[in-house]
Amino acid sequence: MRLLVLGSGGMLGRAVARDAARLGHDVVALERRDLDITDADHVERVVTAAEPGAVINCAAYTDVDGAETHEALALRVNGDGAGHVARAAAAAQARVVHVSTDYVFDGSSREPWVESDPVAPLQAYGRTKLAGEVAVAGANAEHAIVRTAWLFGAGGRNFVTTMIGLGEERDEVSVVTDQRGGPTWTGHLAPALVEIAERTGDVGVFHATGTGECSWYEFAVEIFDQAGIACRVVPTTSAQFARPATRPAYSALGTEREPGVFLPRWDRGLAAYLDEGKALAA
Ligand SMILES: NC(=O)c1ccc[n+]([C@@H]2O[C@H](COP(=O)([O-])OP(=O)(O)OC[C@H]3O[C@@H](n4cnc5c(N)ncnc54)[C@H](OP(=O)(O)O)[C@@H]3O)[C@@H](O)[C@H]2O)c1
């Protein structure tokens, strides 16, 4: 199938473009400099010309704290831009796979959120991503909205690279215990997105994260353990570690779909990511 991957310069997009090609698809991968998804006319021209079977949209405004002060810009990309992509795909009779986030939930649950649970984002980023979900569903009947979370992978700054950087400079680092979620390796999510792109007719919202859940504190402990870095992790709370955007206290995702999307455990994803880094460095 011809797959058009948007946002292919980003952390997830590059993994999707690579894995789609590895899985035998004919891939057209576009970075932001090739196609700005806020330009509706350009999006329509490019999608029409590519004649894709499906479009996988990984392009987004992803600065969660920055969105607090730049919500209109974030909305143009995450809301309007997502709609332009879905509309252009519909006009080209292509399926759209759109990536969304656990931050559409308010964190008040104590068990994994499923696809039909009520959404109530706590911060600007989540509001703009939710606007994107609504725009995509309204613009293209053949849509898959895939919510994921806590991504880490090659080619992007993420919690793992941040912790390893800090761990190499300091003896201890404080990390919050009161936010729990599902870390997800892009190397596990990317082939699942390609598989979802192939599932013509299977439409709606999908949840896809690394199996299991943890707090950021537990994630940091596991990172140092697996990376062999001697750095003490000091438990702290969100109140003590204030940031511009409020994060949900609990955003682990489960699924009620049949068939659901199941990725390997998050700590196996971490091991694979660290191995990949060692292989690249070797
Ligand atoms: N990272 C996470 O923890 C996480 C968690 C849940 C969901 N997600 C979702 O997963 C998807 C991929 O995120 P990611 O972590 O791979 O983020 P990322 O590394 O920031 O990638 C996003 C890409 O989108 C591009 N982009 C921004 N504005 C654009 C525009 N107007 N037109 C075209 N491209 C544009 C960015 O280009 P520039 O770099 O040039 O701006 C970047 O290459 C997003 O939908 C995000 O909301 C991420």
Short mmCIF file of C-alpha atoms and ligand atoms in Angstrom, two decimals:
data_model
loop_
_atom_site.label_atom_id
_atom_site.label_comp_id
_atom_site.label_asym_id
_atom_site.label_seq_id
_atom_site.Cartn_x
_atom_site.Cartn_y
_atom_site.Cartn_z
CA MET A 1 0.00 0.00 0.00
CA ARG A 2 1.20 3.54 -0.58
CA LEU A 3 1.52 5.18 2.84
CA LEU A 4 1.93 8.92 3.23
CA VAL A 5 3.67 9.71 6.55
CA LEU A 6 3.42 13.31 7.76
CA GLY A 7 5.68 14.74 10.45
CA SER A 8 8.40 12.30 9.42
CA GLY A 9 11.11 14.55 10.87
CA GLY A 10 9.74 13.97 14.38
CA MET A 11 10.54 11.24 16.89
CA LEU A 12 7.53 9.04 16.06
CA GLY A 13 7.23 10.00 12.40
CA ARG A 14 10.74 8.86 11.56
CA ALA A 15 10.10 5.45 13.18
CA VAL A 16 6.82 5.08 11.28
CA ALA A 17 8.44 5.95 7.94
CA ARG A 18 11.27 3.48 8.57
CA ASP A 19 9.00 0.63 9.74
CA ALA A 20 6.42 1.15 6.99
CA ALA A 21 9.19 0.72 4.40
CA ARG A 22 10.60 -2.28 6.28
CA LEU A 23 7.13 -3.85 6.25
CA GLY A 24 7.01 -3.59 2.47
CA HIS A 25 4.93 -0.46 1.93
CA ASP A 26 5.58 2.20 -0.66
CA VAL A 27 6.33 5.15 1.63
CA VAL A 28 6.11 8.86 0.95
CA ALA A 29 7.55 10.56 4.05
CA LEU A 30 7.21 14.33 4.46
CA GLU A 31 8.76 16.57 7.09
CA ARG A 32 7.46 19.95 8.12
CA ARG A 33 9.71 21.72 5.58
CA ASP A 34 8.06 19.61 2.83
CA LEU A 35 4.50 20.12 4.03
CA ASP A 36 3.13 22.43 6.72
CA ILE A 37 -0.20 20.86 7.73
CA THR A 38 -1.66 24.28 8.61
CA ASP A 39 -1.66 25.11 4.86
CA ALA A 40 -4.95 23.49 3.79
CA ASP A 41 -4.48 24.04 0.04
CA HIS A 42 -0.97 22.63 0.05
CA VAL A 43 -2.11 19.65 2.11
CA GLU A 44 -4.86 18.91 -0.40
CA ARG A 45 -2.51 19.21 -3.40
CA VAL A 46 0.16 17.00 -1.85
CA VAL A 47 -2.23 14.31 -0.62
CA THR A 48 -4.06 14.21 -3.96
CA ALA A 49 -0.79 13.92 -5.89
CA ALA A 50 0.56 11.16 -3.63
CA GLU A 51 -2.52 8.93 -4.20
CA PRO A 52 -2.01 7.15 -0.86
CA GLY A 53 -3.98 4.19 0.46
CA ALA A 54 -3.60 5.73 3.91
CA VAL A 55 -2.12 8.82 5.53
CA ILE A 56 -0.42 8.48 8.93
CA ASN A 57 -0.28 11.89 10.61
CA CYS A 58 2.53 12.22 13.17
CA ALA A 59 2.85 16.00 12.72
CA ALA A 60 1.88 18.00 15.80
CA TYR A 61 2.70 20.88 18.09
CA THR A 62 4.08 18.81 20.98
CA ASP A 63 5.45 21.35 23.48
CA VAL A 64 3.04 20.69 26.37
CA ASP A 65 4.23 23.62 28.49
CA GLY A 66 4.67 25.93 25.48
CA ALA A 67 1.04 25.37 24.48
CA GLU A 68 -0.06 27.14 27.69
CA THR A 69 1.16 30.43 26.23
CA HIS A 70 0.77 29.52 22.53
CA GLU A 71 -2.59 27.78 22.52
CA ALA A 72 -3.80 29.45 19.30
CA LEU A 73 -0.70 28.25 17.43
CA ALA A 74 -1.00 24.76 18.93
CA LEU A 75 -4.67 24.68 17.90
CA ARG A 76 -3.81 25.67 14.33
CA VAL A 77 -1.53 22.64 14.05
CA ASN A 78 -3.18 20.06 16.33
CA GLY A 79 -6.79 21.01 15.61
CA ASP A 80 -7.11 22.72 12.21
CA GLY A 81 -4.05 21.03 10.67
CA ALA A 82 -5.26 17.58 11.70
CA GLY A 83 -8.63 18.38 10.10
CA HIS A 84 -6.97 19.51 6.84
CA VAL A 85 -5.07 16.22 6.65
CA ALA A 86 -8.16 14.10 7.33
CA ARG A 87 -10.25 16.08 4.80
CA ALA A 88 -7.60 15.79 2.10
CA ALA A 89 -7.30 12.05 2.78
CA ALA A 90 -11.09 11.67 2.48
CA ALA A 91 -11.07 13.53 -0.85
CA ALA A 92 -8.35 11.13 -2.06
CA GLN A 93 -10.37 8.14 -0.72
CA ALA A 94 -7.58 7.37 1.70
CA ARG A 95 -7.79 6.18 5.29
CA VAL A 96 -6.33 8.53 7.90
CA VAL A 97 -4.44 7.34 10.98
CA HIS A 98 -4.14 10.23 13.39
CA VAL A 99 -1.97 10.16 16.52
CA SER A 100 -3.44 11.59 19.73
CA THR A 101 -2.63 11.57 23.41
CA ASP A 102 -3.43 10.33 26.91
CA TYR A 103 -3.58 14.01 27.92
CA VAL A 104 -7.19 14.19 26.68
CA PHE A 105 -8.05 12.59 30.06
CA ASP A 106 -8.21 14.43 33.38
CA GLY A 107 -6.34 11.79 35.38
CA SER A 108 -9.11 11.16 37.90
CA SER A 109 -9.41 7.40 37.22
CA ARG A 110 -7.44 4.75 39.10
CA GLU A 111 -7.71 2.13 36.39
CA PRO A 112 -6.64 2.32 32.77
CA TRP A 113 -8.73 4.63 30.63
CA VAL A 114 -10.57 2.94 27.75
CA GLU A 115 -11.53 4.50 24.44
CA SER A 116 -15.10 5.48 25.39
CA ASP A 117 -14.20 7.07 28.74
CA PRO A 118 -15.10 10.76 29.07
CA VAL A 119 -12.42 13.20 27.94
CA ALA A 120 -11.65 16.38 29.89
CA PRO A 121 -8.16 17.72 29.20
CA LEU A 122 -6.46 19.65 31.99
CA GLN A 123 -4.15 21.74 29.83
CA ALA A 124 -4.02 23.65 26.51
CA TYR A 125 -2.09 20.88 24.71
CA GLY A 126 -4.79 18.32 25.55
CA ARG A 127 -7.54 20.72 24.45
CA THR A 128 -5.86 21.22 21.07
CA LYS A 129 -5.29 17.48 20.60
CA LEU A 130 -8.93 16.82 21.47
CA ALA A 131 -9.96 19.43 18.89
CA GLY A 132 -7.89 17.43 16.41
CA GLU A 133 -9.70 14.20 17.29
CA VAL A 134 -13.06 15.90 16.69
CA ALA A 135 -11.88 17.46 13.42
CA VAL A 136 -10.47 14.16 12.11
CA ALA A 137 -13.59 12.15 12.98
CA GLY A 138 -15.79 14.80 11.35
CA ALA A 139 -13.74 15.08 8.16
CA ASN A 140 -13.05 11.45 7.24
CA ALA A 141 -15.32 8.49 8.00
CA GLU A 142 -12.36 6.15 7.37
CA HIS A 143 -10.35 7.27 10.39
CA ALA A 144 -8.31 5.72 13.18
CA ILE A 145 -7.48 8.06 16.06
CA VAL A 146 -4.68 6.40 18.00
CA ARG A 147 -4.04 7.71 21.51
CA THR A 148 -0.60 6.95 22.85
CA ALA A 149 1.52 8.23 25.76
CA TRP A 150 4.92 8.98 27.26
CA LEU A 151 6.81 8.36 24.01
CA PHE A 152 10.54 7.73 23.84
CA GLY A 153 12.66 6.73 20.89
CA ALA A 154 15.52 7.64 18.58
CA GLY A 155 15.71 11.08 17.06
CA GLY A 156 13.91 13.08 19.72
CA ARG A 157 14.43 14.58 23.14
CA ASN A 158 12.44 12.49 25.60
CA PHE A 159 12.36 11.51 29.27
CA VAL A 160 14.97 8.77 28.77
CA THR A 161 17.52 11.06 27.12
CA THR A 162 16.81 13.74 29.76
CA MET A 163 17.36 11.29 32.65
CA ILE A 164 20.53 9.82 31.12
CA GLY A 165 21.89 13.35 30.59
CA LEU A 166 21.11 14.34 34.18
CA GLY A 167 22.38 11.03 35.57
CA GLU A 168 25.74 11.55 33.94
CA GLU A 169 26.09 15.01 35.54
CA ARG A 170 24.57 14.54 39.00
CA ASP A 171 24.51 12.10 41.89
CA GLU A 172 20.78 12.47 42.41
CA VAL A 173 17.71 13.66 40.58
CA SER A 174 14.19 14.40 41.89
CA VAL A 175 11.30 12.84 39.98
CA VAL A 176 7.55 12.91 40.65
CA THR A 177 5.76 9.89 42.08
CA ASP A 178 2.22 11.23 41.64
CA GLN A 179 1.83 10.96 37.87
CA ARG A 180 1.33 7.47 36.44
CA GLY A 181 1.16 6.46 32.81
CA GLY A 182 2.31 4.05 30.13
CA PRO A 183 5.77 4.68 28.65
CA THR A 184 5.83 3.70 24.99
CA TRP A 185 8.79 3.02 22.71
CA THR A 186 8.34 4.43 19.21
CA GLY A 187 9.90 1.20 17.90
CA HIS A 188 6.89 -0.70 19.29
CA LEU A 189 4.22 1.86 18.37
CA ALA A 190 5.35 2.51 14.79
CA PRO A 191 4.64 -0.99 13.37
CA ALA A 192 1.30 -0.99 15.22
CA LEU A 193 0.35 2.27 13.47
CA VAL A 194 1.26 0.71 10.13
CA GLU A 195 -0.89 -2.31 10.97
CA ILE A 196 -3.79 0.00 11.92
CA ALA A 197 -3.35 1.78 8.58
CA GLU A 198 -3.93 -1.58 6.88
CA ARG A 199 -7.17 -2.29 8.80
CA THR A 200 -9.57 -0.65 6.34
CA GLY A 201 -13.07 -0.39 7.83
CA ASP A 202 -11.90 -0.60 11.45
CA VAL A 203 -12.64 2.98 12.49
CA GLY A 204 -12.80 5.08 15.66
CA VAL A 205 -10.50 5.64 18.63
CA PHE A 206 -7.72 3.19 19.51
CA HIS A 207 -5.50 3.13 22.61
CA ALA A 208 -1.91 1.97 22.09
CA THR A 209 0.79 2.23 24.77
CA GLY A 210 3.50 0.01 26.18
CA THR A 211 1.91 -2.69 28.37
CA GLY A 212 2.04 -1.97 32.11
CA GLU A 213 2.21 1.35 33.91
CA CYS A 214 4.50 3.24 36.23
CA SER A 215 5.14 6.64 37.75
CA TRP A 216 7.81 8.96 36.30
CA TYR A 217 9.80 8.12 39.46
CA GLU A 218 9.63 4.37 38.73
CA PHE A 219 10.46 5.04 35.09
CA ALA A 220 13.59 6.99 36.13
CA VAL A 221 14.70 4.21 38.50
CA GLU A 222 14.33 1.65 35.68
CA ILE A 223 16.25 3.87 33.22
CA PHE A 224 19.25 4.21 35.55
CA ASP A 225 19.11 0.52 36.40
CA GLN A 226 19.05 -0.62 32.76
CA ALA A 227 21.59 2.00 31.64
CA GLY A 228 23.96 1.13 34.51
CA ILE A 229 24.08 4.72 35.78
CA ALA A 230 24.63 5.27 39.52
CA CYS A 231 22.23 8.14 40.20
CA ARG A 232 19.84 8.23 43.15
CA VAL A 233 16.23 9.02 42.31
CA VAL A 234 14.59 11.18 44.99
CA PRO A 235 10.80 10.99 45.12
CA THR A 236 9.00 14.31 44.76
CA THR A 237 5.47 15.53 43.99
CA SER A 238 3.91 17.58 41.20
CA ALA A 239 3.20 20.34 43.74
CA GLN A 240 6.92 20.58 44.56
CA PHE A 241 7.91 20.38 40.88
CA ALA A 242 5.57 23.00 39.40
CA ARG A 243 5.39 23.30 35.61
CA PRO A 244 3.28 25.61 33.42
CA ALA A 245 0.91 22.84 32.23
CA THR A 246 -0.97 20.58 34.65
CA ARG A 247 -0.40 16.88 33.94
CA PRO A 248 -2.98 14.18 34.68
CA ALA A 249 -2.26 12.18 37.86
CA TYR A 250 -3.22 8.93 36.15
CA SER A 251 -3.24 8.50 32.39
CA ALA A 252 -2.49 4.81 31.78
CA LEU A 253 -4.48 3.61 28.77
CA GLY A 254 -6.32 0.30 28.39
CA THR A 255 -8.53 -0.89 25.59
CA GLU A 256 -12.08 -2.12 25.12
CA ARG A 257 -11.59 -2.73 21.39
CA GLU A 258 -11.90 -6.14 19.77
CA PRO A 259 -9.29 -6.69 18.49
CA GLY A 260 -7.29 -4.28 20.63
CA VAL A 261 -3.80 -3.02 19.98
CA PHE A 262 -1.29 -4.57 22.37
CA LEU A 263 2.33 -3.47 22.52
CA PRO A 264 5.12 -5.20 24.48
CA ARG A 265 5.82 -4.07 28.05
CA TRP A 266 7.24 -0.56 28.49
CA ASP A 267 10.40 -1.82 30.24
CA ARG A 268 11.13 -4.11 27.27
CA GLY A 269 10.71 -1.09 25.03
CA LEU A 270 13.23 0.74 27.19
CA ALA A 271 15.70 -2.16 26.88
CA ALA A 272 15.28 -2.24 23.10
CA TYR A 273 15.74 1.54 22.87
CA LEU A 274 18.93 1.45 24.96
CA ASP A 275 20.25 -1.48 22.86
CA GLU A 276 19.49 0.45 19.68
CA GLY A 277 21.51 3.40 21.05
CA LYS A 278 24.44 1.11 21.89
CA ALA A 279 24.24 -0.43 18.42
CA LEU A 280 24.27 3.02 16.81
CA ALA A 281 27.18 4.16 18.99
CA ALA A 282 29.22 1.00 18.26
N1 LIG B 1 6.02 12.65 22.82
C1 LIG B 1 5.07 12.14 23.60
O1 LIG B 1 5.31 11.79 24.76
C2 LIG B 1 3.67 11.94 23.08
C3 LIG B 1 2.70 11.40 23.93
C4 LIG B 1 1.41 11.21 23.44
C5 LIG B 1 1.10 11.53 22.13
N2 LIG B 1 2.05 12.08 21.33
C6 LIG B 1 1.70 12.43 19.95
O2 LIG B 1 2.51 11.66 19.08
C7 LIG B 1 2.70 12.38 17.86
C8 LIG B 1 4.20 12.44 17.53
O3 LIG B 1 4.87 13.12 18.57
P1 LIG B 1 6.46 13.14 18.68
O4 LIG B 1 6.79 12.79 20.07
O5 LIG B 1 7.07 12.38 17.55
O6 LIG B 1 6.72 14.70 18.50
P2 LIG B 1 7.86 15.49 17.74
O7 LIG B 1 9.15 14.76 17.81
O8 LIG B 1 7.76 16.89 18.25
O9 LIG B 1 7.35 15.43 16.23
C9 LIG B 1 6.34 16.23 15.74
C10 LIG B 1 6.74 16.65 14.36
O10 LIG B 1 5.69 17.47 13.82
C11 LIG B 1 6.31 18.53 13.13
N3 LIG B 1 5.40 19.67 12.98
C12 LIG B 1 5.09 20.63 13.88
N4 LIG B 1 4.24 21.52 13.34
C13 LIG B 1 4.02 21.11 12.07
C14 LIG B 1 3.26 21.61 11.00
N5 LIG B 1 2.54 22.73 11.14
N6 LIG B 1 3.25 20.94 9.83
C15 LIG B 1 3.99 19.81 9.67
N7 LIG B 1 4.73 19.28 10.64
C16 LIG B 1 4.75 19.92 11.83
C17 LIG B 1 7.51 18.89 13.96
O11 LIG B 1 8.43 19.61 13.18
P3 LIG B 1 9.41 20.69 13.92
O12 LIG B 1 10.25 19.88 14.85
O13 LIG B 1 10.14 21.29 12.77
O14 LIG B 1 8.51 21.64 14.64
C18 LIG B 1 8.03 17.49 14.33
O15 LIG B 1 8.91 16.99 13.34
C19 LIG B 1 2.03 13.74 18.07
O16 LIG B 1 0.72 13.68 17.53
C20 LIG B 1 1.94 13.87 19.58
O17 LIG B 1 0.88 14.71 19.95
C21 LIG B 1 3.33 12.29 21.77
#
